[in-house]
Short mmCIF file of N, CA, C and O in Angstrom, two decimals:
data_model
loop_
_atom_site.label_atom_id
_atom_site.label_comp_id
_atom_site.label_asym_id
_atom_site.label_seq_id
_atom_site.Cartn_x
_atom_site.Cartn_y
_atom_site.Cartn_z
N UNK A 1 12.95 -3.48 11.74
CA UNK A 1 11.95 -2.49 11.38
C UNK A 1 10.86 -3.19 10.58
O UNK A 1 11.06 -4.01 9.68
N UNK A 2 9.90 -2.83 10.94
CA UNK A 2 8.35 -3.81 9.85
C UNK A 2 8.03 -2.42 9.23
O UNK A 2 8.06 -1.29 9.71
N UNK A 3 7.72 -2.88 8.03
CA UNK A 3 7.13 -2.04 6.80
C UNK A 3 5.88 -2.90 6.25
O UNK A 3 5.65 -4.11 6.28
N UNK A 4 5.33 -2.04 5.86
CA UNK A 4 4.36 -2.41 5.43
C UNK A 4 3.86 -1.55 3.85
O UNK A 4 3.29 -0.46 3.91
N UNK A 5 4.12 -2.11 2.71
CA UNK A 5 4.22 -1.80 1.38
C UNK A 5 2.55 -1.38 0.98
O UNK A 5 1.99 -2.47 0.89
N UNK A 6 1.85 -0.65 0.79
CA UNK A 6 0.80 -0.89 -0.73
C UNK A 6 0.94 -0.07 -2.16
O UNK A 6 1.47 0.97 -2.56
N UNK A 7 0.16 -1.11 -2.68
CA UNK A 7 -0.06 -0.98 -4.51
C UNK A 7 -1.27 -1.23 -4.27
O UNK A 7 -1.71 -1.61 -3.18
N UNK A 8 -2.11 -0.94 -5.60
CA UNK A 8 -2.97 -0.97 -6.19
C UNK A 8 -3.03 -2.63 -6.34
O UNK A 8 -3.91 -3.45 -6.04
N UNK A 9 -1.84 -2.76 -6.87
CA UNK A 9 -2.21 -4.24 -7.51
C UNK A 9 -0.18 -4.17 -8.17
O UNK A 9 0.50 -3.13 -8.16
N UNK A 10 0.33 -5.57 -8.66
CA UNK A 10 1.41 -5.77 -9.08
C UNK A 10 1.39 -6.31 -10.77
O UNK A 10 2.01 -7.22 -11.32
N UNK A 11 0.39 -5.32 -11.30
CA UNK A 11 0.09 -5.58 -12.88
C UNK A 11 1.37 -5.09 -14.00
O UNK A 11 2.27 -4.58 -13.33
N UNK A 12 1.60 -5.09 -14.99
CA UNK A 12 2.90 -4.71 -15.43
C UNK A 12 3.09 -3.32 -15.40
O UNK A 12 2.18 -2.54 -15.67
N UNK A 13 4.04 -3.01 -15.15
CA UNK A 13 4.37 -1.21 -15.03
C UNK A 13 5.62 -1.27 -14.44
O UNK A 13 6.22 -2.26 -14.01
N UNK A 14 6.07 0.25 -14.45
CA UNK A 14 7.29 0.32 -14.37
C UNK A 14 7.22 0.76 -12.45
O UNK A 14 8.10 0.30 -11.71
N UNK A 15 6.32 1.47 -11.99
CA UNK A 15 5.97 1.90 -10.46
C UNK A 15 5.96 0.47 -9.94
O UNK A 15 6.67 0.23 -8.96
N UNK A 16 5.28 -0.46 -10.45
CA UNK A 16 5.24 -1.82 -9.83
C UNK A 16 6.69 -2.68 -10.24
O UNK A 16 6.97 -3.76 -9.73
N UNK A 17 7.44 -2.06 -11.13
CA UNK A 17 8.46 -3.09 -10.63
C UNK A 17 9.34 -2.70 -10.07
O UNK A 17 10.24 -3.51 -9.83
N UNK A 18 9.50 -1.23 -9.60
CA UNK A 18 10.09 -0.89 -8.86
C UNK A 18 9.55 -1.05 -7.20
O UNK A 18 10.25 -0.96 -6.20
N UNK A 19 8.54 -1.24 -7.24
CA UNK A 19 7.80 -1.64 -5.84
C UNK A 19 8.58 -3.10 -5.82
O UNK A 19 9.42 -3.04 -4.92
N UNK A 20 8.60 -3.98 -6.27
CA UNK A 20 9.10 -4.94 -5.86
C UNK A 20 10.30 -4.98 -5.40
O UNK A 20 10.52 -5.48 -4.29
N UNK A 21 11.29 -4.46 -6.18
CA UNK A 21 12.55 -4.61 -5.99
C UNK A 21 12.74 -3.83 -4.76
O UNK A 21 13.59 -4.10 -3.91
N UNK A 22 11.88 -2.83 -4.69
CA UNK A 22 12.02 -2.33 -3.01
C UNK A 22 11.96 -3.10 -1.97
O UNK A 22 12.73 -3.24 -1.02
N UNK A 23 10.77 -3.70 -2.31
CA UNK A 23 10.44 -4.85 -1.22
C UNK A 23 11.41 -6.04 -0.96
O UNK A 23 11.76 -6.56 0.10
N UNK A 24 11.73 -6.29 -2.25
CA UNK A 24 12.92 -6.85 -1.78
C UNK A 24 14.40 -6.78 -1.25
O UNK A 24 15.01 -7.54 -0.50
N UNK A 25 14.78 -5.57 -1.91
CA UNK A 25 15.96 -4.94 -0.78
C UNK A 25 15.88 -4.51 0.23
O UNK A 25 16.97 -4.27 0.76
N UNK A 26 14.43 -4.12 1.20
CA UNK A 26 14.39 -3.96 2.27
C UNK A 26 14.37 -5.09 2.78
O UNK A 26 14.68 -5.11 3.97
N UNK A 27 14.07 -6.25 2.24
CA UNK A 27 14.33 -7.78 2.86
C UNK A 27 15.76 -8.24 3.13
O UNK A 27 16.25 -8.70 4.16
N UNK A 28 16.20 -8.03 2.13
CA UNK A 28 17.60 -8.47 1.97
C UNK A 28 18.60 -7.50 3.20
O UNK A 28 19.60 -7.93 3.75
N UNK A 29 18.02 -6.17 3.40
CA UNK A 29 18.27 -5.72 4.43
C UNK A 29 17.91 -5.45 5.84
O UNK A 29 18.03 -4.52 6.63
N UNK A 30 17.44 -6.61 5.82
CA UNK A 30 16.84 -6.94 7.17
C UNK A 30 15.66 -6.10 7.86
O UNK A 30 15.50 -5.96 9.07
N UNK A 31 14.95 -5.64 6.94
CA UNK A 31 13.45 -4.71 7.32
C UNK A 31 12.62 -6.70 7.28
O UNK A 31 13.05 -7.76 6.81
N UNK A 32 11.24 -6.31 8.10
CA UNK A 32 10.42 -7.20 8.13
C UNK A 32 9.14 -6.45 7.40
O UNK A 32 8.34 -5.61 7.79
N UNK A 33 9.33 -7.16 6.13
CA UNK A 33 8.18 -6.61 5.44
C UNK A 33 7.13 -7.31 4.89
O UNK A 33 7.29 -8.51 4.66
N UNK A 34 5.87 -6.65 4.57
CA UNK A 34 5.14 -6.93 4.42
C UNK A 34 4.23 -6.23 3.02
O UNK A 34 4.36 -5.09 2.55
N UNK A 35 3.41 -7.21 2.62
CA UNK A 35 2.70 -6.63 1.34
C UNK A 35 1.25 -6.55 1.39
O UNK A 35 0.56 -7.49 1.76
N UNK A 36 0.61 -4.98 0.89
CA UNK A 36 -0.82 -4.97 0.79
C UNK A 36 -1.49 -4.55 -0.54
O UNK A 36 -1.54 -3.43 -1.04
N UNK A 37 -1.97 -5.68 -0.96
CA UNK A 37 -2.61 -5.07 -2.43
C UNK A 37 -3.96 -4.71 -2.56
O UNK A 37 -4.67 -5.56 -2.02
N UNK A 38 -4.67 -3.71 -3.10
CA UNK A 38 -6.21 -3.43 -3.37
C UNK A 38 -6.84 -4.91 -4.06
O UNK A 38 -7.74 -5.65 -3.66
N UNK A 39 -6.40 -4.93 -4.65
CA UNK A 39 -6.75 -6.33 -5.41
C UNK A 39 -5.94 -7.36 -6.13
O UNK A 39 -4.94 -6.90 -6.69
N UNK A 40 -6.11 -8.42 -6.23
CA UNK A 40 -5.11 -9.36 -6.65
C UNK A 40 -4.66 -9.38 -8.11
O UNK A 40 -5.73 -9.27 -8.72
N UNK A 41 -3.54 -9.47 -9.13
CA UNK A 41 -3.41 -9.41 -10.37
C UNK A 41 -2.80 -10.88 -10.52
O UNK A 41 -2.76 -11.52 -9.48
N UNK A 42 -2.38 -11.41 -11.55
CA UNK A 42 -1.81 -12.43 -12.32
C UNK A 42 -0.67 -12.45 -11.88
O UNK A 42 0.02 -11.45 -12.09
N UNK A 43 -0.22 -13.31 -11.31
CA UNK A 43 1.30 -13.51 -10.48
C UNK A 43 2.46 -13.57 -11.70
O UNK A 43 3.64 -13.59 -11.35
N UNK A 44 2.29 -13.60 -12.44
CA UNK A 44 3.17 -13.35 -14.01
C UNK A 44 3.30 -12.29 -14.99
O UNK A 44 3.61 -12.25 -16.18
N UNK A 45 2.91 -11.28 -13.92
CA UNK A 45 3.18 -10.18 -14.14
C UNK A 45 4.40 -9.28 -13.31
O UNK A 45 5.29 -8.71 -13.94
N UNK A 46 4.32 -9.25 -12.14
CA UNK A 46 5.26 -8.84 -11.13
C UNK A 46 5.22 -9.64 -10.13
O UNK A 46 6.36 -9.86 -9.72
N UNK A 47 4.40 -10.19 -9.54
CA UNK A 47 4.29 -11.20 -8.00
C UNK A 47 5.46 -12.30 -8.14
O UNK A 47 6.04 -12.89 -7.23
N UNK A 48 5.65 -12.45 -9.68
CA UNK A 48 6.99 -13.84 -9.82
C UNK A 48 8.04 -13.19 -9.51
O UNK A 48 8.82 -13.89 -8.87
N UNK A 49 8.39 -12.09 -9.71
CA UNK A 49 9.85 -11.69 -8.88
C UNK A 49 10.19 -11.13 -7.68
O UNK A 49 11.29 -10.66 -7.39
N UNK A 50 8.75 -11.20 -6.66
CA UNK A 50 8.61 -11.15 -5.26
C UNK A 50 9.38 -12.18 -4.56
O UNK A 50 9.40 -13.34 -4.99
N UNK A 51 10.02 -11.81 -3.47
CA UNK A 51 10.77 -12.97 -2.90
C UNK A 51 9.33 -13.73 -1.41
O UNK A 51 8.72 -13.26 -0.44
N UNK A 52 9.43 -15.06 -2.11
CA UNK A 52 8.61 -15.93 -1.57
C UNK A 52 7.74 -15.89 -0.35
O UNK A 52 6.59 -16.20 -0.07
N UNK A 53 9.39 -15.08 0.59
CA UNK A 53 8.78 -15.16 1.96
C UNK A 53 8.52 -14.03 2.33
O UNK A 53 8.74 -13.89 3.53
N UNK A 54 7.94 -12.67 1.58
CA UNK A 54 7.21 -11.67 1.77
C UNK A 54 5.19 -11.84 1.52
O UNK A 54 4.34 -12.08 0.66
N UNK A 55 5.33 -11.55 2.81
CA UNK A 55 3.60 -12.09 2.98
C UNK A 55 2.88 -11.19 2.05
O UNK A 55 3.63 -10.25 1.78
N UNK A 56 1.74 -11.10 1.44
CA UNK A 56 1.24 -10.93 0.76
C UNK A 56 -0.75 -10.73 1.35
O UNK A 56 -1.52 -11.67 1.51
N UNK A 57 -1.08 -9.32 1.53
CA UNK A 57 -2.51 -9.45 2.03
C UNK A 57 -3.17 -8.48 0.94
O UNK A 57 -2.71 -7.52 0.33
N UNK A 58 -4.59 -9.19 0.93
CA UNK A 58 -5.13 -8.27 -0.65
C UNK A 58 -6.62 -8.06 -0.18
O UNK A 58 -7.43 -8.97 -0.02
N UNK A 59 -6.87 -6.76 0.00
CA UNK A 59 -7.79 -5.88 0.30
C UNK A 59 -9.35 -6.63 -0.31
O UNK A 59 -10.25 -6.97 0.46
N UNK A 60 -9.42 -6.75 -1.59
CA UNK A 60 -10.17 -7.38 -2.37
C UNK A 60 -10.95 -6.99 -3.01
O UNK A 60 -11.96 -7.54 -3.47
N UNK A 61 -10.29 -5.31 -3.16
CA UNK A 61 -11.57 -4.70 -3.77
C UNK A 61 -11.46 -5.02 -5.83
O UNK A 61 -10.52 -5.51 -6.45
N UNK A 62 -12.42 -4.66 -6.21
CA UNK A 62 -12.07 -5.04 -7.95
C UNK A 62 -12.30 -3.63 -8.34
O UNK A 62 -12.85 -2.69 -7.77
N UNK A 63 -11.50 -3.82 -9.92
CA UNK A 63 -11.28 -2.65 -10.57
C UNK A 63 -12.58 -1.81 -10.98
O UNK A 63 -12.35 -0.63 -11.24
N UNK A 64 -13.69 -2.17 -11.06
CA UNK A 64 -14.61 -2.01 -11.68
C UNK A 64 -15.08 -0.24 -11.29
O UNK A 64 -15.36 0.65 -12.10
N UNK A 65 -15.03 -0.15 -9.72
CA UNK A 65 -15.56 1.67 -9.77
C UNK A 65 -14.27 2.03 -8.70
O UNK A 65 -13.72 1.23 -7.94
N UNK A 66 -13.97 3.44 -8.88
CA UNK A 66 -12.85 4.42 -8.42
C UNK A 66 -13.35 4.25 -6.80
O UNK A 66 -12.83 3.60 -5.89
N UNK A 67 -14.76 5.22 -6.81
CA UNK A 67 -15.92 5.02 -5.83
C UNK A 67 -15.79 3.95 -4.74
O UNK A 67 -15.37 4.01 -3.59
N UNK A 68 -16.21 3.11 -5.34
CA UNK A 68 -16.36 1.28 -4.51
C UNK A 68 -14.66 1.06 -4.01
O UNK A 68 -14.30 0.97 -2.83
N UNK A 69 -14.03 1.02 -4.82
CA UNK A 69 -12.22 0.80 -4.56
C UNK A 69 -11.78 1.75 -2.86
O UNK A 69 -11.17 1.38 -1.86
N UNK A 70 -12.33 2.80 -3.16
CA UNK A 70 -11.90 3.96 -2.13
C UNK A 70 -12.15 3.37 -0.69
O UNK A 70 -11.42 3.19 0.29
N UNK A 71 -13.88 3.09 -1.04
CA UNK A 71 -14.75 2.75 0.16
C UNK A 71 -14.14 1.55 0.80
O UNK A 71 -14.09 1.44 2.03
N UNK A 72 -13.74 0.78 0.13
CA UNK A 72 -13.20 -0.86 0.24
C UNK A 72 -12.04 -0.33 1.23
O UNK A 72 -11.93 -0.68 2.40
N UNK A 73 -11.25 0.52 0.60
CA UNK A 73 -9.72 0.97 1.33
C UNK A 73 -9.91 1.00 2.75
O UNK A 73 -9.60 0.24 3.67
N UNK A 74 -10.83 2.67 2.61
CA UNK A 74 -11.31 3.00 3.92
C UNK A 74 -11.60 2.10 4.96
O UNK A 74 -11.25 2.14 6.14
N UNK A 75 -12.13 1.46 4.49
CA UNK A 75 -13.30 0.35 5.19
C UNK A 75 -12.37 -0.65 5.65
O UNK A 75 -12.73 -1.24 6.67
N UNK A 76 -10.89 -1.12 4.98
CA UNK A 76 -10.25 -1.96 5.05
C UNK A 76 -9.12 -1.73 6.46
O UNK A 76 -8.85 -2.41 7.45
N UNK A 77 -8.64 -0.33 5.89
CA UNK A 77 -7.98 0.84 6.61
C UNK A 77 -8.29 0.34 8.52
O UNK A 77 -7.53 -0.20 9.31
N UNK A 78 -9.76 0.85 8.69
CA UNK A 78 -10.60 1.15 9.70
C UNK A 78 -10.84 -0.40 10.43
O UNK A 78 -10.88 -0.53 11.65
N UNK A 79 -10.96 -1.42 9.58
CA UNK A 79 -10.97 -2.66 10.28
C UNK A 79 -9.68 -3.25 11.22
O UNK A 79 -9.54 -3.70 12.35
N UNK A 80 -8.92 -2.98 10.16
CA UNK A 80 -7.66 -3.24 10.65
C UNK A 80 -6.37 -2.16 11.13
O UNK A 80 -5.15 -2.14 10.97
N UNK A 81 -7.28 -1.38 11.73
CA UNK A 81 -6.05 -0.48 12.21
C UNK A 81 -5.05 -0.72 13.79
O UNK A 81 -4.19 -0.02 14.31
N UNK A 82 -5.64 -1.96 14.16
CA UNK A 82 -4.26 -2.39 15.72
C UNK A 82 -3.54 -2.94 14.52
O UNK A 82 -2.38 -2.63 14.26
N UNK A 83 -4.19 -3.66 13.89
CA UNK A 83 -2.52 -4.38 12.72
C UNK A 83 -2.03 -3.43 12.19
O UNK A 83 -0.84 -3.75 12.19
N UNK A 84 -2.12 -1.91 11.46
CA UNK A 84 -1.55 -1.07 11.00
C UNK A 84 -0.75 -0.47 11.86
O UNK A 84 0.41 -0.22 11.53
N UNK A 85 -1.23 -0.13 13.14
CA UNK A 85 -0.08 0.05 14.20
C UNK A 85 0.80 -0.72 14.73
O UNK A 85 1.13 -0.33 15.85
N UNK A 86 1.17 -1.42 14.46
CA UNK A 86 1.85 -2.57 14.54
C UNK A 86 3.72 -2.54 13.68
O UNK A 86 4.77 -3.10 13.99
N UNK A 87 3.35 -1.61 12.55
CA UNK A 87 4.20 -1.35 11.91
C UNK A 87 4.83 0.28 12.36
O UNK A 87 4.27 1.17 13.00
N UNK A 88 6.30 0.25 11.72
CA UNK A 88 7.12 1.18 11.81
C UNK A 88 6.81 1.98 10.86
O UNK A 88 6.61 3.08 11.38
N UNK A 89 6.60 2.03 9.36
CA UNK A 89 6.64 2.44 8.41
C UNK A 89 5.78 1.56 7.69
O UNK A 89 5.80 0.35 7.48
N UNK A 90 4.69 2.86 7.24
CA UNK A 90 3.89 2.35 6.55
C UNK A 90 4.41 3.35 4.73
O UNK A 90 4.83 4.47 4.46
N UNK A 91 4.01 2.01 3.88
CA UNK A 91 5.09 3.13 2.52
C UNK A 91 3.72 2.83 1.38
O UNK A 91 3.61 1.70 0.90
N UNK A 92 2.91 3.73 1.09
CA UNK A 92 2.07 3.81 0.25
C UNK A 92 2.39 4.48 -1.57
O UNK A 92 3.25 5.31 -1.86
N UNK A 93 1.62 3.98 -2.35
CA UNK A 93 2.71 4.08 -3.54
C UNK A 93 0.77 4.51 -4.83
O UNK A 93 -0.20 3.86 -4.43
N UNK A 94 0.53 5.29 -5.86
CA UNK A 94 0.30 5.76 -6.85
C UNK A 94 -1.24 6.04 -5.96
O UNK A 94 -1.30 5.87 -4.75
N UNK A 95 -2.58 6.56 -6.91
CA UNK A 95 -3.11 7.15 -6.16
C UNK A 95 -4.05 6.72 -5.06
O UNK A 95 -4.52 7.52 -4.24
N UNK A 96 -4.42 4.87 -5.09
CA UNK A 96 -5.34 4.48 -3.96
C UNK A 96 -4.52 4.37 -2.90
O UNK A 96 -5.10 4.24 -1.82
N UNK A 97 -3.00 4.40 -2.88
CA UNK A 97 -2.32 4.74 -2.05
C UNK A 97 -2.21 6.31 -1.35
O UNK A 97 -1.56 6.73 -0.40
N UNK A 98 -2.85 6.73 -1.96
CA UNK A 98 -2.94 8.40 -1.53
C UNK A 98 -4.20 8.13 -0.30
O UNK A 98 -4.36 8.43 0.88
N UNK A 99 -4.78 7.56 -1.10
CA UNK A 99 -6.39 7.30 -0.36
C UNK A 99 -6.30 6.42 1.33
O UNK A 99 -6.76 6.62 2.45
N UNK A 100 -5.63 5.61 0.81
CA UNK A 100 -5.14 5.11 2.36
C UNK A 100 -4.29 5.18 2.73
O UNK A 100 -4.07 4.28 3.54
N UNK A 101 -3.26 6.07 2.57
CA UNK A 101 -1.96 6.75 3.42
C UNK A 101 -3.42 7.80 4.23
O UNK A 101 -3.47 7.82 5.46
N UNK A 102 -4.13 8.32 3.69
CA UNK A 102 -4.60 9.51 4.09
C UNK A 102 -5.89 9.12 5.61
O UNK A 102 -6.21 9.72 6.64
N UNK A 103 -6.27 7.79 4.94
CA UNK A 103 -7.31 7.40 5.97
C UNK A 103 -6.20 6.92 7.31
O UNK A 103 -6.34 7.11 8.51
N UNK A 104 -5.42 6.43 6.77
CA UNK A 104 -4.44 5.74 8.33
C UNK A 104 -3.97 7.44 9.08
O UNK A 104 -4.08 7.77 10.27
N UNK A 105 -3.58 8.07 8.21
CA UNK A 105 -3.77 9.15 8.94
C UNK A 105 -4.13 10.19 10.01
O UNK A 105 -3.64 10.79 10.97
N UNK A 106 -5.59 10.04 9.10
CA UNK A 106 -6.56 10.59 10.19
C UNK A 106 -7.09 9.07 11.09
O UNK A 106 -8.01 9.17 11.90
N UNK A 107 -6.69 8.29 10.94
CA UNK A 107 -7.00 7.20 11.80
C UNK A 107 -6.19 7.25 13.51
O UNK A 107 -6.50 6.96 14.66
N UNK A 108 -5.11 7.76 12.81
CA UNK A 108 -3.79 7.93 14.00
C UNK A 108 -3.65 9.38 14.52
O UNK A 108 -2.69 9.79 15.16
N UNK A 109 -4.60 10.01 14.20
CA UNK A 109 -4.56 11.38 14.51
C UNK A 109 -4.27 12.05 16.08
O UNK A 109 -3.94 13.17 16.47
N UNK A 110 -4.50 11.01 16.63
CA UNK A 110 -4.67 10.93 18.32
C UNK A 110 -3.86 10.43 18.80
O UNK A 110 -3.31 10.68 19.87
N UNK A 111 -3.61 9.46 17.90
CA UNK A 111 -2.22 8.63 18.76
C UNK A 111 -1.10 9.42 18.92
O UNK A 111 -0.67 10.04 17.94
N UNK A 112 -0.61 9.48 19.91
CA UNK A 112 1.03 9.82 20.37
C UNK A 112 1.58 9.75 19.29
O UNK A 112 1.06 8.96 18.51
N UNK A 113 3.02 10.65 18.74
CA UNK A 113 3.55 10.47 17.46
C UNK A 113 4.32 9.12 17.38
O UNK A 113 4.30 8.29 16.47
N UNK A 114 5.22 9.09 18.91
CA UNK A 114 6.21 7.70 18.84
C UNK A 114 5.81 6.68 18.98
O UNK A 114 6.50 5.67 19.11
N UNK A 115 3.71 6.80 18.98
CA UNK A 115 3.33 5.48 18.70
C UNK A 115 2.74 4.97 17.43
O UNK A 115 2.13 3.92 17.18
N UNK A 116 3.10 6.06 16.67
CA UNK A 116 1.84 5.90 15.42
C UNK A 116 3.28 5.79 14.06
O UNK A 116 4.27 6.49 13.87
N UNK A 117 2.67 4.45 13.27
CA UNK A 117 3.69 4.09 12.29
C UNK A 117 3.87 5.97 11.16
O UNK A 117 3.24 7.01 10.97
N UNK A 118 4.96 5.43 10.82
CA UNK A 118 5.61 6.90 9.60
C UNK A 118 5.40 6.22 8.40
O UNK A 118 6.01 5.23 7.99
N UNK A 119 4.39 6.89 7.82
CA UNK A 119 3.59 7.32 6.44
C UNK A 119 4.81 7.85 5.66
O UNK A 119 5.59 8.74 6.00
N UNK A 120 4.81 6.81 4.12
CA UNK A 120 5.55 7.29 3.13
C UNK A 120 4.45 7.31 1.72
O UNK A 120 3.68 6.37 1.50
N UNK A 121 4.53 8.44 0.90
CA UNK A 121 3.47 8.49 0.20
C UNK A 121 4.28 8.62 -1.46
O UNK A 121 4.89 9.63 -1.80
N UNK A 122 4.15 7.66 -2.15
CA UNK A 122 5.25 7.58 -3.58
C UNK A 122 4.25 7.75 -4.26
O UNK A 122 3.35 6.95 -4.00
N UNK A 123 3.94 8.75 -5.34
CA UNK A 123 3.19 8.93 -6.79
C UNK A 123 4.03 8.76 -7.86
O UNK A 123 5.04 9.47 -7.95
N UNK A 124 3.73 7.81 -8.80
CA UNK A 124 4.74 7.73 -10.06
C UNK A 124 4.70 8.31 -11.07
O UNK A 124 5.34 7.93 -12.05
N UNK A 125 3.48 9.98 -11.05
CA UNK A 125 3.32 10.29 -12.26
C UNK A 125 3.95 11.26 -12.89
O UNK A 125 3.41 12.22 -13.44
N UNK A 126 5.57 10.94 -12.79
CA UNK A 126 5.79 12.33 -13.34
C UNK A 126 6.20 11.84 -15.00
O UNK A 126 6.67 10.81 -15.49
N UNK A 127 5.81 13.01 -15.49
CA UNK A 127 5.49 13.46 -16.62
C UNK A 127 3.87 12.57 -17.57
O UNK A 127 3.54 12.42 -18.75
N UNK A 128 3.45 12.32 -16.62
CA UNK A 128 2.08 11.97 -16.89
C UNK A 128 1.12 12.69 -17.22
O UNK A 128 1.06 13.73 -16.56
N UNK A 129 0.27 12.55 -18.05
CA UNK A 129 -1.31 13.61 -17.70
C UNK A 129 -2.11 12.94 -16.88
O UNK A 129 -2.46 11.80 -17.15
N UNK A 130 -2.56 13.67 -15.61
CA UNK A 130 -3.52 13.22 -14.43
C UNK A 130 -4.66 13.45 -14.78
O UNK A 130 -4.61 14.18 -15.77
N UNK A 131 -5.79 13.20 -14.49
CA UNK A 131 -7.04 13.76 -14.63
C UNK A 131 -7.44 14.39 -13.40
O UNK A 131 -7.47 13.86 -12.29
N UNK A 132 -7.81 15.82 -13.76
CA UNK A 132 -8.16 16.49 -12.57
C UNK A 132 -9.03 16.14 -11.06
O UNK A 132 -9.02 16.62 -9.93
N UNK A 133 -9.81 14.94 -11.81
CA UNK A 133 -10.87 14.43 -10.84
C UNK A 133 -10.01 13.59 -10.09
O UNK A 133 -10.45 12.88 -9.18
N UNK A 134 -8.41 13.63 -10.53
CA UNK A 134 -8.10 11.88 -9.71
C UNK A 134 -6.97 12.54 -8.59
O UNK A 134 -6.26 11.88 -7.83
N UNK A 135 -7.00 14.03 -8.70
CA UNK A 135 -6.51 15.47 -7.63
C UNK A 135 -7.51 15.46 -6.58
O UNK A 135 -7.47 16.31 -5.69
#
């Protein structure tokens, strides 16, 4: 089975280190997986306890606007969507993961169901305060 993981990024947190360890027990259990980050962080934060031979592709957008980040997704989403079909399971994780679970979506909207990868959508905020704008 190929999966295909995104984060935001693998900066310290508790959603990101549980993203890893996912990634890595679906390795260890014989999923073929794969990693997509919005942007790249400091590998000494979480990327050091990634197991080696999980590929690693990074969108490239920077933290700087919500706005610009989205567009980058989209835009990223839309370039590469024969490689997104390509996968079984696509597993999206906090909220720019909302943003491009949602564009692959409507990207696959047409496609046949048993051809179009299965969307998993993980938010880590519970007991968080959200900001309404980020609904």
């Amino acid at each position: 089975m190929r999966v295909l993981q995104f984060i935001p990024s693998l900066h310290k947190g508790g959603a990101e280190r549980m993203f890893v360890d996912l990634a890595n027990n679906l390795l260890k259990n014989g999923c073929d997986v794969e990693i997509l980050l919005a942007h790249q962080s400091p590998p000494q934060m979480n990327q050091y306890r990634l197991n080696s031979t999980i590929p690693i592709s990074i969108i490239g957008t920077q933290r700087k606007s919500r706005f610009f980040r989205y567009v980058s997704i989209t835009a990223w989403a839309y370039m590469n969507r024969k490689k997104l079909k390509d996968f079984d399971i696509i597993h999206t994780h906090l909220n720019d993961g909302l943003i491009i679970g949602f564009v692959i979506k409507i990207l696959f909207c047409f496609t046949p169901k048993q051809m179009r990868p299965r969307l998993i959508f993980t938010c880590h905020m519970v007991g968080m305060a959200v900001p309404k704008a980020s609904l």
